[in-house]
């Protein structure tokens, strides 16, 4: 029977696992990509990692995410991460929207969803003794600095940003900058030295800004409203962290530990606007300590509609919310097969079943 997962290893990760096997204590960073409903397929791996694998191997771990990835990592930092992930999967799959919605309506709906996920326990993901959360967001600058209340100015600003990105990813840095909301006991020093063209701001997470940071990290331009007036952060309009950091191409090599990256693709795209540019896929020394785990094509073929859940499903299913909810939750249930397969591999790694970056 074909495996439900594919595993890719960086050179340093491969050498270390060949010599020492894989222990939970080896994992220093867990990234989580943007990608909306695609993140549901990682539910089983999330529950296994944080409910079992890491449970008896306490150490400081950096959990860093954008958009749905930030929501997943916030759930992972709860005292009961499995219960938090189950809430997130159930509530996310259960979203319902009328035929025509405004960005304000979607923002209010997502804020209410986040409040239910946080379940009145905002302090928990901020105070975890070992798992330190970082939430990636984007702050508009240049033409995107002053677009509030003007949909056409926002649209024009993002069209200009996309045009610049088509020529060079570096040009996108004229339109947006990265703002990292980080655990108070982790100053995110591994991200502070420049590693790409984007300016970065660092803001400590608190009960006053966690909700807004998480909502901003998932606020797709023109679909949700920009988030403003975030406590402790520079003034401005904040949007989806995936615009800059879609699959989180970050300087992981700076950490001596390993990176365990459950992902819905077997490759890494730097920014959301780079999705249609395969020549921009990451394949460099930043991935040398990475273990990338993703659904295999054979596994995806067994899911409803033979694909991962995605944002287009809101249009494809239309007002048949029950059928979409059923199919998405079926994919969530099937994701346990991925977790079981990786747990077996982690217990006795077979490097012949992996590929390299």
GROMACS .gro file of C-alpha atoms in nm:
model
  357
    1UNK     CA    1   0.000   0.000   0.000
    2UNK     CA    2   0.134   0.345  -0.091
    3UNK     CA    3   0.224   0.582   0.189
    4UNK     CA    4  -0.007   0.874   0.272
    5UNK     CA    5   0.294   1.101   0.322
    6UNK     CA    6   0.606   1.220   0.148
    7UNK     CA    7   0.913   1.322   0.348
    8UNK     CA    8   1.187   1.556   0.227
    9UNK     CA    9   1.506   1.618   0.421
   10UNK     CA   10   1.770   1.887   0.417
   11UNK     CA   11   2.130   1.769   0.415
   12UNK     CA   12   2.200   1.848   0.781
   13UNK     CA   13   1.874   1.684   0.890
   14UNK     CA   14   1.954   1.374   0.685
   15UNK     CA   15   2.302   1.340   0.833
   16UNK     CA   16   2.180   1.386   1.188
   17UNK     CA   17   1.893   1.137   1.153
   18UNK     CA   18   2.126   0.883   0.988
   19UNK     CA   19   2.363   0.907   1.283
   20UNK     CA   20   2.123   0.947   1.574
   21UNK     CA   21   1.770   0.869   1.461
   22UNK     CA   22   1.496   1.121   1.534
   23UNK     CA   23   1.400   1.235   1.882
   24UNK     CA   24   1.133   1.486   1.978
   25UNK     CA   25   1.399   1.680   2.170
   26UNK     CA   26   1.578   1.743   1.839
   27UNK     CA   27   1.296   1.964   1.708
   28UNK     CA   28   1.358   2.334   1.767
   29UNK     CA   29   1.121   2.499   1.518
   30UNK     CA   30   0.776   2.411   1.384
   31UNK     CA   31   0.667   2.633   1.091
   32UNK     CA   32   0.308   2.652   0.969
   33UNK     CA   33   0.218   2.787   0.626
   34UNK     CA   34  -0.060   3.015   0.514
   35UNK     CA   35  -0.306   2.848   0.277
   36UNK     CA   36  -0.653   2.868   0.429
   37UNK     CA   37  -0.852   2.542   0.423
   38UNK     CA   38  -0.550   2.345   0.299
   39UNK     CA   39  -0.423   2.361   0.657
   40UNK     CA   40  -0.706   2.128   0.764
   41UNK     CA   41  -0.520   1.833   0.613
   42UNK     CA   42  -0.249   1.877   0.879
   43UNK     CA   43  -0.490   1.832   1.170
   44UNK     CA   44  -0.382   1.475   1.243
   45UNK     CA   45  -0.013   1.566   1.242
   46UNK     CA   46  -0.076   1.867   1.466
   47UNK     CA   47  -0.265   1.658   1.722
   48UNK     CA   48   0.003   1.387   1.719
   49UNK     CA   49   0.298   1.627   1.743
   50UNK     CA   50   0.165   1.838   2.026
   51UNK     CA   51  -0.050   1.578   2.197
   52UNK     CA   52   0.203   1.294   2.195
   53UNK     CA   53   0.542   1.344   2.028
   54UNK     CA   54   0.655   1.660   2.211
   55UNK     CA   55   0.474   1.586   2.534
   56UNK     CA   56   0.760   1.403   2.704
   57UNK     CA   57   1.042   1.606   2.546
   58UNK     CA   58   1.014   1.956   2.691
   59UNK     CA   59   1.244   2.217   2.540
   60UNK     CA   60   1.204   2.565   2.399
   61UNK     CA   61   1.042   2.534   2.059
   62UNK     CA   62   0.956   2.814   1.827
   63UNK     CA   63   0.611   2.781   1.670
   64UNK     CA   64   0.593   3.026   1.380
   65UNK     CA   65   0.298   3.066   1.148
   66UNK     CA   66   0.114   3.287   0.903
   67UNK     CA   67  -0.261   3.300   0.844
   68UNK     CA   68  -0.420   2.958   0.914
   69UNK     CA   69  -0.070   2.846   1.014
   70UNK     CA   70  -0.063   3.108   1.290
   71UNK     CA   71  -0.404   2.989   1.410
   72UNK     CA   72  -0.278   2.629   1.413
   73UNK     CA   73   0.032   2.722   1.610
   74UNK     CA   74  -0.171   2.925   1.859
   75UNK     CA   75  -0.386   2.614   1.917
   76UNK     CA   76  -0.066   2.412   1.962
   77UNK     CA   77   0.042   2.633   2.252
   78UNK     CA   78  -0.270   2.567   2.462
   79UNK     CA   79  -0.249   2.359   2.777
   80UNK     CA   80  -0.466   2.101   2.597
   81UNK     CA   81  -0.348   2.135   2.236
   82UNK     CA   82  -0.555   1.844   2.104
   83UNK     CA   83  -0.880   1.998   2.229
   84UNK     CA   84  -0.777   2.334   2.082
   85UNK     CA   85  -0.699   2.178   1.743
   86UNK     CA   86  -1.033   1.997   1.742
   87UNK     CA   87  -1.211   2.327   1.811
   88UNK     CA   88  -1.020   2.495   1.531
   89UNK     CA   89  -1.094   2.221   1.276
   90UNK     CA   90  -1.464   2.204   1.366
   91UNK     CA   91  -1.517   2.579   1.366
   92UNK     CA   92  -1.309   2.647   1.055
   93UNK     CA   93  -1.486   2.378   0.854
   94UNK     CA   94  -1.820   2.507   0.979
   95UNK     CA   95  -1.788   2.858   0.835
   96UNK     CA   96  -2.103   2.973   0.654
   97UNK     CA   97  -2.144   3.280   0.438
   98UNK     CA   98  -2.437   3.413   0.235
   99UNK     CA   99  -2.409   3.452  -0.143
  100UNK     CA  100  -2.281   3.807  -0.126
  101UNK     CA  101  -2.064   3.924   0.159
  102UNK     CA  102  -1.863   4.234   0.240
  103UNK     CA  103  -1.509   4.234   0.379
  104UNK     CA  104  -1.655   4.371   0.702
  105UNK     CA  105  -1.890   4.072   0.729
  106UNK     CA  106  -1.609   3.820   0.670
  107UNK     CA  107  -1.382   3.997   0.921
  108UNK     CA  108  -1.653   3.993   1.188
  109UNK     CA  109  -1.722   3.625   1.120
  110UNK     CA  110  -1.352   3.532   1.144
  111UNK     CA  111  -1.307   3.735   1.461
  112UNK     CA  112  -1.599   3.548   1.619
  113UNK     CA  113  -1.445   3.217   1.503
  114UNK     CA  114  -1.113   3.308   1.664
  115UNK     CA  115  -1.286   3.403   1.987
  116UNK     CA  116  -1.444   3.056   1.998
  117UNK     CA  117  -1.110   2.889   1.927
  118UNK     CA  118  -0.943   3.090   2.204
  119UNK     CA  119  -1.235   2.991   2.427
  120UNK     CA  120  -1.182   3.271   2.677
  121UNK     CA  121  -0.829   3.152   2.754
  122UNK     CA  122  -0.620   3.408   2.570
  123UNK     CA  123  -0.341   3.383   2.826
  124UNK     CA  124  -0.269   3.014   2.765
  125UNK     CA  125  -0.086   3.036   2.430
  126UNK     CA  126   0.109   3.335   2.566
  127UNK     CA  127   0.236   3.158   2.877
  128UNK     CA  128   0.336   2.812   2.756
  129UNK     CA  129   0.663   2.726   2.930
  130UNK     CA  130   0.821   2.560   2.625
  131UNK     CA  131   0.629   2.644   2.308
  132UNK     CA  132   0.692   3.003   2.201
  133UNK     CA  133   0.448   3.140   1.943
  134UNK     CA  134   0.533   3.386   1.664
  135UNK     CA  135   0.261   3.529   1.438
  136UNK     CA  136   0.362   3.670   1.100
  137UNK     CA  137   0.169   3.965   0.956
  138UNK     CA  138   0.216   4.219   0.677
  139UNK     CA  139   0.199   4.597   0.724
  140UNK     CA  140   0.123   4.812   0.423
  141UNK     CA  141   0.370   5.083   0.326
  142UNK     CA  142   0.404   5.306   0.020
  143UNK     CA  143   0.081   5.293  -0.180
  144UNK     CA  144  -0.064   5.049   0.073
  145UNK     CA  145  -0.004   5.275   0.372
  146UNK     CA  146  -0.328   5.475   0.349
  147UNK     CA  147  -0.604   5.268   0.192
  148UNK     CA  148  -0.856   5.239   0.478
  149UNK     CA  149  -1.216   5.276   0.370
  150UNK     CA  150  -1.126   5.304   0.003
  151UNK     CA  151  -1.163   4.969  -0.172
  152UNK     CA  152  -1.037   5.102  -0.506
  153UNK     CA  153  -0.720   5.247  -0.351
  154UNK     CA  154  -0.659   4.915  -0.177
  155UNK     CA  155  -0.713   4.726  -0.503
  156UNK     CA  156  -0.485   4.962  -0.695
  157UNK     CA  157  -0.216   4.933  -0.428
  158UNK     CA  158  -0.218   4.554  -0.441
  159UNK     CA  159  -0.219   4.550  -0.821
  160UNK     CA  160   0.092   4.769  -0.817
  161UNK     CA  161   0.251   4.541  -0.557
  162UNK     CA  162   0.174   4.233  -0.767
  163UNK     CA  163   0.320   4.398  -1.077
  164UNK     CA  164   0.641   4.477  -0.890
  165UNK     CA  165   0.661   4.123  -0.751
  166UNK     CA  166   0.624   3.979  -1.100
  167UNK     CA  167   0.948   4.151  -1.193
  168UNK     CA  168   1.133   4.078  -0.868
  169UNK     CA  169   1.031   3.962  -0.522
  170UNK     CA  170   1.255   4.235  -0.385
  171UNK     CA  171   1.025   4.497  -0.537
  172UNK     CA  172   0.742   4.378  -0.315
  173UNK     CA  173   0.937   4.524  -0.023
  174UNK     CA  174   0.840   4.874  -0.145
  175UNK     CA  175   0.474   4.794  -0.070
  176UNK     CA  176   0.480   4.589   0.249
  177UNK     CA  177   0.693   4.494   0.546
  178UNK     CA  178   0.694   4.202   0.786
  179UNK     CA  179   0.567   4.248   1.143
  180UNK     CA  180   0.641   3.958   1.377
  181UNK     CA  181   0.437   3.925   1.695
  182UNK     CA  182   0.643   3.702   1.922
  183UNK     CA  183   0.633   3.531   2.261
  184UNK     CA  184   0.754   3.765   2.534
  185UNK     CA  185   1.027   3.518   2.643
  186UNK     CA  186   1.155   3.467   2.289
  187UNK     CA  187   1.287   3.777   2.118
  188UNK     CA  188   1.289   3.600   1.777
  189UNK     CA  189   1.660   3.682   1.746
  190UNK     CA  190   1.702   3.426   1.467
  191UNK     CA  191   1.484   3.651   1.248
  192UNK     CA  192   1.636   3.986   1.348
  193UNK     CA  193   1.943   3.984   1.125
  194UNK     CA  194   1.836   4.062   0.770
  195UNK     CA  195   1.775   3.762   0.547
  196UNK     CA  196   1.571   3.911   0.262
  197UNK     CA  197   1.467   4.249   0.122
  198UNK     CA  198   1.180   4.309   0.364
  199UNK     CA  199   1.200   4.539   0.665
  200UNK     CA  200   1.079   4.376   0.986
  201UNK     CA  201   0.924   4.499   1.309
  202UNK     CA  202   0.909   4.292   1.627
  203UNK     CA  203   0.621   4.321   1.872
  204UNK     CA  204   0.573   4.126   2.193
  205UNK     CA  205   0.253   3.920   2.207
  206UNK     CA  206   0.012   4.007   2.486
  207UNK     CA  207  -0.349   3.954   2.584
  208UNK     CA  208  -0.414   4.300   2.435
  209UNK     CA  209  -0.294   4.211   2.084
  210UNK     CA  210  -0.314   3.831   2.032
  211UNK     CA  211  -0.663   3.837   1.879
  212UNK     CA  212  -0.581   4.125   1.645
  213UNK     CA  213  -0.246   3.972   1.544
  214UNK     CA  214  -0.409   3.639   1.459
  215UNK     CA  215  -0.692   3.806   1.267
  216UNK     CA  216  -0.448   4.028   1.079
  217UNK     CA  217  -0.231   3.729   0.991
  218UNK     CA  218  -0.528   3.576   0.808
  219UNK     CA  219  -0.681   3.892   0.660
  220UNK     CA  220  -0.673   3.833   0.285
  221UNK     CA  221  -0.674   4.167   0.099
  222UNK     CA  222  -1.015   4.263  -0.044
  223UNK     CA  223  -1.172   3.956   0.120
  224UNK     CA  224  -1.130   4.077   0.478
  225UNK     CA  225  -1.071   4.427   0.604
  226UNK     CA  226  -0.724   4.532   0.709
  227UNK     CA  227  -0.670   4.524   1.085
  228UNK     CA  228  -0.562   4.852   1.243
  229UNK     CA  229  -0.476   4.988   1.586
  230UNK     CA  230  -0.303   4.672   1.710
  231UNK     CA  231  -0.178   4.724   2.065
  232UNK     CA  232   0.197   4.773   2.083
  233UNK     CA  233   0.245   4.765   1.705
  234UNK     CA  234   0.337   5.043   1.463
  235UNK     CA  235   0.037   5.234   1.323
  236UNK     CA  236  -0.093   5.113   0.991
  237UNK     CA  237  -0.298   4.857   0.803
  238UNK     CA  238  -0.218   4.490   0.865
  239UNK     CA  239  -0.296   4.202   0.631
  240UNK     CA  240  -0.231   3.834   0.573
  241UNK     CA  241   0.122   3.729   0.667
  242UNK     CA  242   0.121   3.491   0.371
  243UNK     CA  243   0.161   3.782   0.131
  244UNK     CA  244   0.530   3.787   0.224
  245UNK     CA  245   0.565   3.451   0.399
  246UNK     CA  246   0.327   3.210   0.224
  247UNK     CA  247   0.525   2.892   0.299
  248UNK     CA  248   0.766   3.058   0.544
  249UNK     CA  249   1.102   3.060   0.366
  250UNK     CA  250   1.289   3.172   0.678
  251UNK     CA  251   1.655   3.139   0.789
  252UNK     CA  252   1.606   2.807   0.970
  253UNK     CA  253   1.973   2.716   0.927
  254UNK     CA  254   2.059   2.966   1.201
  255UNK     CA  255   1.923   2.725   1.463
  256UNK     CA  256   2.137   2.420   1.554
  257UNK     CA  257   1.824   2.212   1.606
  258UNK     CA  258   1.594   2.052   1.350
  259UNK     CA  259   1.285   2.195   1.184
  260UNK     CA  260   0.976   1.973   1.164
  261UNK     CA  261   0.747   2.119   0.900
  262UNK     CA  262   0.407   1.957   0.837
  263UNK     CA  263   0.301   2.113   0.508
  264UNK     CA  264   0.030   2.064   0.247
  265UNK     CA  265   0.285   2.084  -0.039
  266UNK     CA  266   0.620   1.908  -0.084
  267UNK     CA  267   0.786   2.237  -0.182
  268UNK     CA  268   0.818   2.587  -0.035
  269UNK     CA  269   0.697   2.901  -0.212
  270UNK     CA  270   0.828   3.223  -0.052
  271UNK     CA  271   0.527   3.454  -0.101
  272UNK     CA  272   0.161   3.417  -0.196
  273UNK     CA  273   0.219   3.609  -0.518
  274UNK     CA  274   0.491   3.359  -0.616
  275UNK     CA  275   0.250   3.063  -0.638
  276UNK     CA  276   0.243   3.062  -1.018
  277UNK     CA  277   0.623   3.096  -1.047
  278UNK     CA  278   0.783   2.753  -0.995
  279UNK     CA  279   1.130   2.901  -1.050
  280UNK     CA  280   1.092   3.084  -0.718
  281UNK     CA  281   1.048   2.768  -0.510
  282UNK     CA  282   1.300   2.754  -0.229
  283UNK     CA  283   1.589   2.509  -0.247
  284UNK     CA  284   1.878   2.657  -0.053
  285UNK     CA  285   2.083   2.632   0.267
  286UNK     CA  286   1.792   2.771   0.473
  287UNK     CA  287   1.633   2.426   0.445
  288UNK     CA  288   1.939   2.222   0.543
  289UNK     CA  289   1.798   2.127   0.887
  290UNK     CA  290   1.439   2.071   0.773
  291UNK     CA  291   1.210   1.767   0.780
  292UNK     CA  292   0.918   1.844   0.547
  293UNK     CA  293   0.616   1.614   0.578
  294UNK     CA  294   0.333   1.648   0.326
  295UNK     CA  295   0.039   1.447   0.187
  296UNK     CA  296   0.136   1.214  -0.095
  297UNK     CA  297  -0.042   1.240  -0.433
  298UNK     CA  298  -0.187   0.893  -0.375
  299UNK     CA  299  -0.334   1.005  -0.043
  300UNK     CA  300  -0.480   1.324  -0.192
  301UNK     CA  301  -0.649   1.114  -0.461
  302UNK     CA  302  -0.853   0.940  -0.189
  303UNK     CA  303  -0.998   1.265  -0.048
  304UNK     CA  304  -1.335   1.412  -0.147
  305UNK     CA  305  -1.305   1.549  -0.501
  306UNK     CA  306  -0.951   1.401  -0.508
  307UNK     CA  307  -0.801   1.722  -0.374
  308UNK     CA  308  -0.721   1.912  -0.057
  309UNK     CA  309  -0.983   2.147   0.086
  310UNK     CA  310  -0.922   2.497  -0.049
  311UNK     CA  311  -1.072   2.844  -0.052
  312UNK     CA  312  -1.233   2.794  -0.394
  313UNK     CA  313  -1.465   2.543  -0.228
  314UNK     CA  314  -1.668   2.831  -0.088
  315UNK     CA  315  -1.769   2.910  -0.449
  316UNK     CA  316  -1.781   2.551  -0.577
  317UNK     CA  317  -2.019   2.433  -0.303
  318UNK     CA  318  -2.206   2.764  -0.292
  319UNK     CA  319  -2.484   2.756  -0.034
  320UNK     CA  320  -2.455   2.381   0.019
  321UNK     CA  321  -2.269   2.442   0.344
  322UNK     CA  322  -2.355   2.103   0.488
  323UNK     CA  323  -2.190   1.915   0.200
  324UNK     CA  324  -1.876   2.130   0.213
  325UNK     CA  325  -1.858   2.092   0.591
  326UNK     CA  326  -1.900   1.714   0.555
  327UNK     CA  327  -1.627   1.685   0.292
  328UNK     CA  328  -1.384   1.907   0.479
  329UNK     CA  329  -1.436   1.713   0.801
  330UNK     CA  330  -1.388   1.388   0.609
  331UNK     CA  331  -1.046   1.520   0.500
  332UNK     CA  332  -0.973   1.612   0.863
  333UNK     CA  333  -1.053   1.255   0.966
  334UNK     CA  334  -0.838   1.109   0.689
  335UNK     CA  335  -0.546   1.324   0.805
  336UNK     CA  336  -0.498   1.082   1.095
  337UNK     CA  337  -0.350   0.839   0.841
  338UNK     CA  338  -0.073   1.090   0.776
  339UNK     CA  339  -0.001   1.118   1.147
  340UNK     CA  340   0.010   0.740   1.191
  341UNK     CA  341   0.249   0.701   0.898
  342UNK     CA  342   0.487   0.971   1.020
  343UNK     CA  343   0.478   0.840   1.378
  344UNK     CA  344   0.592   0.499   1.247
  345UNK     CA  345   0.868   0.660   1.042
  346UNK     CA  346   0.985   0.881   1.330
  347UNK     CA  347   1.016   0.577   1.557
  348UNK     CA  348   1.242   0.402   1.306
  349UNK     CA  349   1.346   0.640   1.027
  350UNK     CA  350   1.402   0.477   0.688
  351UNK     CA  351   1.598   0.728   0.481
  352UNK     CA  352   1.528   0.526   0.166
  353UNK     CA  353   1.166   0.646   0.193
  354UNK     CA  354   1.267   1.011   0.177
  355UNK     CA  355   1.385   1.257  -0.087
  356UNK     CA  356   1.614   1.560  -0.056
  357UNK     CA  357   1.582   1.930  -0.117
   0.00000   0.00000   0.00000
